[in-house]
Short mmCIF file of C-alpha atoms in Angstrom, two decimals:
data_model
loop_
_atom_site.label_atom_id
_atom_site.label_comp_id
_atom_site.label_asym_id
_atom_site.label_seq_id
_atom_site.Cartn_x
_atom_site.Cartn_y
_atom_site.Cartn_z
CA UNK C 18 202.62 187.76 135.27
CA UNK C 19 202.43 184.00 136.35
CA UNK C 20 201.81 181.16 133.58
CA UNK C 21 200.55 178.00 134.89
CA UNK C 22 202.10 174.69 134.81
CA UNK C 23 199.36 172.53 134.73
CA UNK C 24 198.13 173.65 130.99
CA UNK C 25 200.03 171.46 128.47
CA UNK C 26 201.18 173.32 125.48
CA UNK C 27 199.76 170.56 123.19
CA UNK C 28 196.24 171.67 124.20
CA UNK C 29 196.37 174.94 122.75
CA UNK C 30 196.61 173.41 119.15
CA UNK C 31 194.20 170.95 120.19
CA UNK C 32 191.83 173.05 120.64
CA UNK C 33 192.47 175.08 117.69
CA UNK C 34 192.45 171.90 115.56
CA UNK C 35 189.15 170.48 116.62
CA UNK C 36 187.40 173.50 114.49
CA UNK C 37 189.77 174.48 112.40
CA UNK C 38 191.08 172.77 108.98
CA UNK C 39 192.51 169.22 108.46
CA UNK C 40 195.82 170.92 107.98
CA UNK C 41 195.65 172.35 111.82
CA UNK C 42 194.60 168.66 112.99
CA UNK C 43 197.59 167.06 111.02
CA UNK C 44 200.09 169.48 112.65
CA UNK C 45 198.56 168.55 115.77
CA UNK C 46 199.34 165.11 115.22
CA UNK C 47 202.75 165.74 114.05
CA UNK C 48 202.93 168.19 117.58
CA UNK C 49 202.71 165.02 119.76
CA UNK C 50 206.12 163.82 118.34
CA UNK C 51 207.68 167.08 118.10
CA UNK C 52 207.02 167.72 122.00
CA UNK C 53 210.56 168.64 122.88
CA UNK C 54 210.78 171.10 120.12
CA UNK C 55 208.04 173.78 121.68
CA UNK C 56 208.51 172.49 125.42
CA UNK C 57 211.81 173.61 125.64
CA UNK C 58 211.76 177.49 124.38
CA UNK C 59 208.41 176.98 126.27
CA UNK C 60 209.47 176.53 129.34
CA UNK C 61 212.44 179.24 129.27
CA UNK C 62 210.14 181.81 128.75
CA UNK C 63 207.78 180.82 131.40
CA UNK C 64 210.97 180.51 133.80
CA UNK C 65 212.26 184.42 132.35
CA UNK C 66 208.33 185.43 132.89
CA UNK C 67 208.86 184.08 136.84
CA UNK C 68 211.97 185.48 137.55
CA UNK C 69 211.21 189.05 135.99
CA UNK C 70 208.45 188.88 138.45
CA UNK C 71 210.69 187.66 141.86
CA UNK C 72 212.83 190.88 140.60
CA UNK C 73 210.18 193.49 139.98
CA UNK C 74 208.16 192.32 143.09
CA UNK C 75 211.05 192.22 145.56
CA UNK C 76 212.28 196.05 144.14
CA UNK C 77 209.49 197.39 144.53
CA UNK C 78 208.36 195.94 147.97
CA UNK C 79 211.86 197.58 149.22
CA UNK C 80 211.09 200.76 147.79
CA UNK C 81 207.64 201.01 148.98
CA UNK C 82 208.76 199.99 152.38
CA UNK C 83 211.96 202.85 152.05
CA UNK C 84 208.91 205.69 151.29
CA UNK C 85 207.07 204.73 154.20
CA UNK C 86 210.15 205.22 156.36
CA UNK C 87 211.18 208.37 155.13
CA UNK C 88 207.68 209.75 155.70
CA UNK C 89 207.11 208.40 159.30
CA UNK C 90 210.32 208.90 160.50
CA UNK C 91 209.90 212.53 162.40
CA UNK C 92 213.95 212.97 163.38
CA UNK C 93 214.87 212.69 159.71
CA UNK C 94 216.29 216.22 158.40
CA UNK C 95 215.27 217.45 155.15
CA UNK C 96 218.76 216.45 153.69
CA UNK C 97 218.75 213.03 154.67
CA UNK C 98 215.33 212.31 153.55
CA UNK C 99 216.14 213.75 150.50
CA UNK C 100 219.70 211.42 150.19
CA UNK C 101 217.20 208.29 150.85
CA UNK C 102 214.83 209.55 148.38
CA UNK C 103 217.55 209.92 145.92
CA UNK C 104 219.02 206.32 146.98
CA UNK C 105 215.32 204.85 146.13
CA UNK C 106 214.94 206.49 142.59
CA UNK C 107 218.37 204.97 141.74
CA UNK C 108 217.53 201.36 142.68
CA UNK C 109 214.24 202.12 140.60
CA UNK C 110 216.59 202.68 137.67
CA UNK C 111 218.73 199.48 138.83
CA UNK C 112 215.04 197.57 138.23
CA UNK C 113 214.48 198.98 135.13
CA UNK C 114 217.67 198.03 133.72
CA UNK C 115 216.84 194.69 134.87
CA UNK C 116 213.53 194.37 133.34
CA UNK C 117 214.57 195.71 130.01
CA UNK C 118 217.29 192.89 130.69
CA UNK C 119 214.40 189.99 131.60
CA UNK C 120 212.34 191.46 128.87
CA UNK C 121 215.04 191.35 126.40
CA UNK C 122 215.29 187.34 127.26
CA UNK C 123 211.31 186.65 126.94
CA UNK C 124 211.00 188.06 123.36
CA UNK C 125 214.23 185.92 122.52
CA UNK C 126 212.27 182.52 123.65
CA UNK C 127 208.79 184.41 122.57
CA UNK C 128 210.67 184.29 119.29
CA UNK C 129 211.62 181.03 119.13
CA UNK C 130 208.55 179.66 119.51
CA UNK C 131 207.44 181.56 116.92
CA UNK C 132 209.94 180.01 114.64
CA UNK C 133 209.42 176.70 115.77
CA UNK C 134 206.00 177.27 114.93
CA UNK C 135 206.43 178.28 111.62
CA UNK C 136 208.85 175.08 111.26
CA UNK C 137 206.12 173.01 111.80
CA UNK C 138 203.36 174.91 109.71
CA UNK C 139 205.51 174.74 106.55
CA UNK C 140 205.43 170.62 106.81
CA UNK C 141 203.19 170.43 103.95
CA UNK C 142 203.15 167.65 100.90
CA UNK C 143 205.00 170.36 98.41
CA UNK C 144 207.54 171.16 101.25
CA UNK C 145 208.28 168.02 103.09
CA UNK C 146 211.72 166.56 101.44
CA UNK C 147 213.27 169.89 102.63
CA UNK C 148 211.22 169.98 106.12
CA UNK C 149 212.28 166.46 106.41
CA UNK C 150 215.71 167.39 105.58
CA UNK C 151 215.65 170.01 108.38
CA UNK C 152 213.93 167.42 110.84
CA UNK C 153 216.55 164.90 110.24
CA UNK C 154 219.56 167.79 111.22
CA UNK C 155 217.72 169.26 114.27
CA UNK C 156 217.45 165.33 116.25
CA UNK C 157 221.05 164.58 115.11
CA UNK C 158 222.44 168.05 116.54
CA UNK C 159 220.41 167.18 119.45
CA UNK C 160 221.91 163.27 119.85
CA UNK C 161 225.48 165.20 119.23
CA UNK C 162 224.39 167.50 122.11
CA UNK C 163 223.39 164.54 124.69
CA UNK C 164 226.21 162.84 123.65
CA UNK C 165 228.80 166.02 124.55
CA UNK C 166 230.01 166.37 120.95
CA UNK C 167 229.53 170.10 121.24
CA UNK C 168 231.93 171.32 117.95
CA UNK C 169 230.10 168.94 115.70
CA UNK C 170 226.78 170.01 116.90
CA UNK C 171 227.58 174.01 116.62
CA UNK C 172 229.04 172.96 112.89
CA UNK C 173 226.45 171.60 111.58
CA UNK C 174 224.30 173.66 112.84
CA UNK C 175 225.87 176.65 111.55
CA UNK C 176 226.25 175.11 108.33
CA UNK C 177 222.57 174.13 107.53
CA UNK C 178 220.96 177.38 109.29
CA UNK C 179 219.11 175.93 112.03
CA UNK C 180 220.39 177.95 115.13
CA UNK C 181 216.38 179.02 115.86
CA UNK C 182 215.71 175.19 116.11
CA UNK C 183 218.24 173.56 118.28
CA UNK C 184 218.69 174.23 121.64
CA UNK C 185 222.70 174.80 121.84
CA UNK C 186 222.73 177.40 124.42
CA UNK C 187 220.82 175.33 126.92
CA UNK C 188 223.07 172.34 126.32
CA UNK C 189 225.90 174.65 126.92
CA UNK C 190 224.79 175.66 130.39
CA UNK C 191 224.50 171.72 131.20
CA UNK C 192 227.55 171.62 129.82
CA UNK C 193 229.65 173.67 132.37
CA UNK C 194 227.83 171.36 135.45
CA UNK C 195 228.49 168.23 133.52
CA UNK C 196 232.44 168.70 133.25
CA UNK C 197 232.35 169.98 136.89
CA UNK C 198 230.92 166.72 137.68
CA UNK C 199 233.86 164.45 136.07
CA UNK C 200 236.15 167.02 137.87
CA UNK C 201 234.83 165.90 140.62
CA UNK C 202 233.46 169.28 141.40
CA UNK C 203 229.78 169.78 142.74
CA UNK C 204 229.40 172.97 143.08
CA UNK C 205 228.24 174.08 139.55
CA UNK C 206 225.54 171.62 140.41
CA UNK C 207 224.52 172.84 143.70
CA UNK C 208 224.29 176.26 142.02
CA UNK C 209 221.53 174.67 139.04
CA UNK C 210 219.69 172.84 142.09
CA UNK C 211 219.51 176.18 144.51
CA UNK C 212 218.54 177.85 141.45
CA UNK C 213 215.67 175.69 140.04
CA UNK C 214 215.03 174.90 143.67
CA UNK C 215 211.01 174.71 143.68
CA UNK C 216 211.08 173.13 140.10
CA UNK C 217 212.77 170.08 142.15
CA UNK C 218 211.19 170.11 144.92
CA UNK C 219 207.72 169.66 143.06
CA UNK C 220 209.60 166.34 141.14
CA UNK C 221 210.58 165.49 144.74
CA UNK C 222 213.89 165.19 142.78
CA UNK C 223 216.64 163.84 145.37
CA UNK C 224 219.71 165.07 143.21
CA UNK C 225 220.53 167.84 145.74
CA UNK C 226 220.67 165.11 148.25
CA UNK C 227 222.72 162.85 146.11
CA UNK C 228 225.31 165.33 145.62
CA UNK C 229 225.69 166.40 149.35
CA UNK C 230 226.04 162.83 150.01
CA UNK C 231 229.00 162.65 147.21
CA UNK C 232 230.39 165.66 149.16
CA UNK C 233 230.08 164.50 152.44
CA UNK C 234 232.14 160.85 151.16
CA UNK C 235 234.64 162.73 149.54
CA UNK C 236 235.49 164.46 153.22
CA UNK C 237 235.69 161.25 154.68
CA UNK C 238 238.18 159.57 151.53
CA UNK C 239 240.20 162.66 152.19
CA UNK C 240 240.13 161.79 155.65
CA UNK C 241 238.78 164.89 157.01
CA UNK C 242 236.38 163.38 159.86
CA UNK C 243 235.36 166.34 161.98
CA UNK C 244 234.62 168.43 158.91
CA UNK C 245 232.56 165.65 157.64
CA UNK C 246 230.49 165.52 160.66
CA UNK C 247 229.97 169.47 160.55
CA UNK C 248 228.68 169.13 157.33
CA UNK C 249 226.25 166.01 157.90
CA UNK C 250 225.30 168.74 160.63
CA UNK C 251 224.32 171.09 158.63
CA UNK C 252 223.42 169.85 154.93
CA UNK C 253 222.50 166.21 155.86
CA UNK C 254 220.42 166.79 158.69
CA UNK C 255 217.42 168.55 156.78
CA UNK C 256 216.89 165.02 154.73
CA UNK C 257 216.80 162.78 157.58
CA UNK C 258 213.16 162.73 158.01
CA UNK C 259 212.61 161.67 154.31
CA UNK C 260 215.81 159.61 153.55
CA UNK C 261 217.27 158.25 157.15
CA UNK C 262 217.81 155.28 155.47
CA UNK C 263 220.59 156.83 152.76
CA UNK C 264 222.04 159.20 155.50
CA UNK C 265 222.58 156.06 157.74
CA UNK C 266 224.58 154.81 155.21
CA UNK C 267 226.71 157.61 154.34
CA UNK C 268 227.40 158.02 157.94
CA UNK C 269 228.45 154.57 158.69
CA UNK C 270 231.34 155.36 156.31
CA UNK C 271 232.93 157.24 159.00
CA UNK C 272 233.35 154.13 160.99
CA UNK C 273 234.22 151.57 157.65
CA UNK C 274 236.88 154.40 156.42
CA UNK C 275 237.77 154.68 152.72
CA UNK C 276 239.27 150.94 152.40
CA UNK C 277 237.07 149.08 153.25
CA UNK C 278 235.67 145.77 151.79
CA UNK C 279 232.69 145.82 152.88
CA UNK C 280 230.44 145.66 149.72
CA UNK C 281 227.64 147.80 151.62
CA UNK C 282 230.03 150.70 151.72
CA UNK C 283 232.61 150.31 149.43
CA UNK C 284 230.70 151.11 146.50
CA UNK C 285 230.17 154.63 147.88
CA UNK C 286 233.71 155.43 147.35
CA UNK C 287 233.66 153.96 143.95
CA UNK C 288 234.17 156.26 140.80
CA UNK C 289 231.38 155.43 138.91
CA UNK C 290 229.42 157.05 141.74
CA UNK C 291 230.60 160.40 139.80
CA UNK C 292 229.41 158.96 136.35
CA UNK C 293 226.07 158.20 138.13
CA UNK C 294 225.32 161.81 139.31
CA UNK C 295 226.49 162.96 135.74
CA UNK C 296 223.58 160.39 134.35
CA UNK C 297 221.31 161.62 137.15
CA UNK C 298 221.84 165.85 136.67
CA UNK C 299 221.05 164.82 132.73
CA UNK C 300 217.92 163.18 133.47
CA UNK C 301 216.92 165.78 135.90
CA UNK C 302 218.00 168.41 133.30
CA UNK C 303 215.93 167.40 131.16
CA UNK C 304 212.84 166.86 132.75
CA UNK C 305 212.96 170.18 133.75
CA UNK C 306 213.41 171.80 130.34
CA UNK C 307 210.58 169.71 129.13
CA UNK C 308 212.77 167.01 126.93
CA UNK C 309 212.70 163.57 126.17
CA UNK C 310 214.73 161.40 128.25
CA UNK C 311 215.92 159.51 125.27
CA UNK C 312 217.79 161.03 122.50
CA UNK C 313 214.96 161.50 119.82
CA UNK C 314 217.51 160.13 117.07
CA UNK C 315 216.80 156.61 119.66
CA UNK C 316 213.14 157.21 119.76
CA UNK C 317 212.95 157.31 115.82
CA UNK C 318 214.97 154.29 115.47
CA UNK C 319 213.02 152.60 117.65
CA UNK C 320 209.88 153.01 116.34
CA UNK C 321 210.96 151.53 113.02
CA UNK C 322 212.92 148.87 114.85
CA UNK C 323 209.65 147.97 116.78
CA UNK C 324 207.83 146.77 113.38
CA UNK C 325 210.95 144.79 112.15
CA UNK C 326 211.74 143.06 115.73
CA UNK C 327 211.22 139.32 115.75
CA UNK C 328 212.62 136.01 117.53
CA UNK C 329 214.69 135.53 114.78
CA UNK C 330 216.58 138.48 114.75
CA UNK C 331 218.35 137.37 117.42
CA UNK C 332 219.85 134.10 116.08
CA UNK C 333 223.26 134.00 114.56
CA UNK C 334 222.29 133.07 111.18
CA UNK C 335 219.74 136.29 110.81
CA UNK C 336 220.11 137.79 107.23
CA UNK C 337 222.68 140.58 106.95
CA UNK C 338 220.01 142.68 105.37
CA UNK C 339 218.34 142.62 108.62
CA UNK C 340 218.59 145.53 109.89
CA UNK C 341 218.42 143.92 113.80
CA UNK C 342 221.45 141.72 112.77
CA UNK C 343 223.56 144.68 113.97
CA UNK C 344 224.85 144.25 117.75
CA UNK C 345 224.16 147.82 118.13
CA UNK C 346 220.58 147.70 116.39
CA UNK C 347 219.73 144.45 119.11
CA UNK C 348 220.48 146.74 122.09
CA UNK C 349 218.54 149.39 121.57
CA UNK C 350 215.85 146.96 120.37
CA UNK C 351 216.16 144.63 123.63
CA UNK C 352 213.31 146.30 125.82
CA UNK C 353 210.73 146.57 122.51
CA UNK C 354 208.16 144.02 122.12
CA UNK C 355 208.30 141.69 119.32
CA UNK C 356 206.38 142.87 116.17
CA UNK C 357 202.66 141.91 115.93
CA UNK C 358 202.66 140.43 112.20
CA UNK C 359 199.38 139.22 110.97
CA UNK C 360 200.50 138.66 107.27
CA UNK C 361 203.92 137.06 107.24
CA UNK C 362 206.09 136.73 104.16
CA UNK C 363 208.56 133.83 103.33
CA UNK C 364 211.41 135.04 101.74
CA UNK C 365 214.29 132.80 100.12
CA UNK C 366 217.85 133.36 102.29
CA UNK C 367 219.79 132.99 98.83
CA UNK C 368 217.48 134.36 96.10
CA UNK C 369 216.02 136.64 98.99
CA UNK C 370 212.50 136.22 96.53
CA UNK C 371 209.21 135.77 97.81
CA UNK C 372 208.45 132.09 98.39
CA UNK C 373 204.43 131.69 97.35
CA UNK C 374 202.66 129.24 95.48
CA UNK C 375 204.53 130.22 92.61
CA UNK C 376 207.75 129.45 94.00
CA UNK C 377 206.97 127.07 96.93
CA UNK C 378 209.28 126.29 99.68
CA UNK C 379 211.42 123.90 99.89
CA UNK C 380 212.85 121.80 102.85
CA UNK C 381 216.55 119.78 103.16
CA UNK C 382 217.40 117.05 105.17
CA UNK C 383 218.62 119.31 107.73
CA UNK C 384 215.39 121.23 107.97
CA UNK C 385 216.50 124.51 106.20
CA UNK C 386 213.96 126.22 103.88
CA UNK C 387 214.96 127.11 101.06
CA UNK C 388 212.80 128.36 97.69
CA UNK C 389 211.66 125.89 94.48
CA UNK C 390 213.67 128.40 92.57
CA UNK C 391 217.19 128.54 94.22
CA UNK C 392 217.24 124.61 94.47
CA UNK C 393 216.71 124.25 91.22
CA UNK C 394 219.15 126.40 90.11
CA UNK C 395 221.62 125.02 92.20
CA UNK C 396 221.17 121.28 91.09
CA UNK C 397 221.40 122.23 87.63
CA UNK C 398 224.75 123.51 88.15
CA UNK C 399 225.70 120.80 90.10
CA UNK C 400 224.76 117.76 88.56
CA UNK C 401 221.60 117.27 90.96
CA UNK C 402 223.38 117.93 94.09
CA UNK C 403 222.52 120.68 96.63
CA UNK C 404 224.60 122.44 99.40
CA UNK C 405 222.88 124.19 102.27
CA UNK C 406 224.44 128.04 102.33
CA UNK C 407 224.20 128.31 105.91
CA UNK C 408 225.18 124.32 107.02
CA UNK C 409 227.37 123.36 104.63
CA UNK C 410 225.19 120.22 104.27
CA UNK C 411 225.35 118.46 100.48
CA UNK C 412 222.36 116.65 99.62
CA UNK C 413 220.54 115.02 96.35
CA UNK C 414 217.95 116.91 94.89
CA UNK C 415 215.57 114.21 95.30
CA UNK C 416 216.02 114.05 98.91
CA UNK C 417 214.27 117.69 99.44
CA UNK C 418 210.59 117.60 100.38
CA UNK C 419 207.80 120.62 99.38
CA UNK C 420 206.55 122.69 102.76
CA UNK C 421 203.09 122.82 103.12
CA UNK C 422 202.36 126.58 104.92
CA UNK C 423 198.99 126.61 107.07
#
């Protein structure tokens, strides 16, 4: 059985939704942010559906093949075709025992998107501080997750009873290539790429690549020349009519050696190169388990962050209110547009009141606004006299002039 690719899961409810009830259509809409949460059981269970078939399909191809040559073969005694027969009914049981295996691992992702289904049925008005609840755990285990903060992510998950909506266990396998990597240890990660080999391949990923290259400069650092080239022979060579340009590179390093200063080639024996294939296997990893590239606790904040985000937020007298005034709220606000406001609101920096008609603004000398209100609150404690709170600036009441707002 072979599932194909090209079908998004999305279109299933989709098409369910367009004559079902409203109900259907709103979980449809909520489906479109929830992507990652069906994709990735999703996508296990087509990849257990594939590799059941590779297993069953090979097996049985061998057998087949072993019949036919017991039959045709005249010199074989009774005995020995009977010994071969015997040999072919046991690797018939071996396949069995590895289907029940394979089929054992479909109904566990069959199951999960059931539950994850469920999940998202039972967002409904009398339900949804407790399904928001739940939503609010599952995208912080997975930023704990992404972020490699494995014990907190398996305690809270334990602890609020969402194992069937997290994705621990695939996080775990990443896991084993990711500290590999910062061991400076490829091979874990050569292992995920042969394995998922086709998935690649069709994402004309060039990770594989990336870490034979990482290899092959680690030979040379280590000073091992002749084994380099030997391995440029044999694992380099296949890219060179897609990526000369890279392999030129990496080659040339044999003739710079491991100190040099040349900026073109120094770089490659640079740590960070190992932090950039741990950034690079992530990205890949998650593409291919249908995820977001983003943590989805970042995607949320963004979105809200993307209706507060104005020029102002980025001066150093923005309100501490403001949520943007944070260093770490700016960053992950830097690439989002600037919010389209058509109805903008005035609001006082001391009273932090709404400055209208009823409470016009008010400008000082130095050009800060400031609301009717707060001024003249301030210059009857002060005998007429007003002090900007952001210049310092101490000016007469009568010196302030009304704003006219167009």
């Amino acid at each position: 059985m072979e599932m194909d690719d090209s079908v998004p899961i999305e279109f299933i409810f989709e098409a369910d939704a367009s004559r079902s009830s409203p109900r259907l259509a709103q979980l449809t809409e909520s489906l479109k942010l929830e992507h990652q949460l069906l994709r990735v059981p999703f996508e296990h269970y087509k990849k257990a559906i594939r590799a059941n078939h590779r297993v069953a399909e090979k097996e049985i191809s061998a057998v087949i093949s072993g019949v036919s040559d017991v039959t045709t073969d005249g010199n074989l005694s009774s005995g020995d075709a009977v010994n071969r027969l015997n040999s072919l009914v046991s690797k018939l049981h071996g396949l069995k025992r590895k289907l029940e295996e394979g089929n054992r691992v479909e109904h566990l992702q069959a199951q999960k998107c059931r539950v994850r289904l469920d999940h998202l049925e039972s967002a409904i008005e009398e339900n949804m501080s407790e399904w928001n609840g739940t939503h609010l755990n599952r995208i912080l285990v997975d930023y704990m997750l992404r972020m490699s903060y494995y014990d907190t992510a398996v305690k809270l998950t334990e602890c609020r009873k969402i194992q069937n909506l997290v994705d621990i266990d695939i996080f775990q396998e990443a896991k084993v290539v990711i500290d590999a990597l910062r061991n400076k240890d490829v091979a874990p990660a050569l292992a995920w790429c042969a394995e998922n080999k086709s998935r690649l391949k069709k994402s004309k990923s060039k990770l594989e690549l990336q870490l034979r290259l990482q290899e092959f400069i680690e030979m040379v650092r280590a000073e091992n020349y002749l084994q380099a080239i030997k391995y440029a022979r044999k694992y380099l060579a296949p890219w060179a009519a897609t990526h000369l340009k890279e392999l030129q590179r990496a080659m040339a390093t044999l003739a710079f050696k491991r100190d040099t200063e040349c900026a073109t080639y120094k770089v490659l024996f640079e740590p960070k190169q190992w932090d950039n294939l741990v950034d690079q296997f992530k990205q890949e990893f998650f593409k291919l388990n249908g995820m977001t590239l983003e943590p989805l606790v970042n995607i949320y904040l963004q979105a809200g962050l993307s209706a507060l985000k104005t020029p102002y937020c980025y001066k150093d007298d923005c309100t501490k209110e403001d949520p943007l005034s944070q260093e770490s709220f700016q960053k992950l606000a830097l690439a989002l547009p600037y919010a389209k406001l058509h109805h903008s609101k005035l609001v006082c920096y001391i009273t932090k009141e709404l400055m209208d008609t009823g409470n016009p603004p008010q400008v000082l000398p130095n050009g800060y606004v400031y609301s009717a209100k707060a001024l003249e609150e301030m210059a009857n404690k002060n005998n007429g006299m007003i002090t900007c709170p952001r210049t310092g600036l101490v000016c007469n009441y009568r010196e302030i002039v009304k704003a006219y707002v167009s």
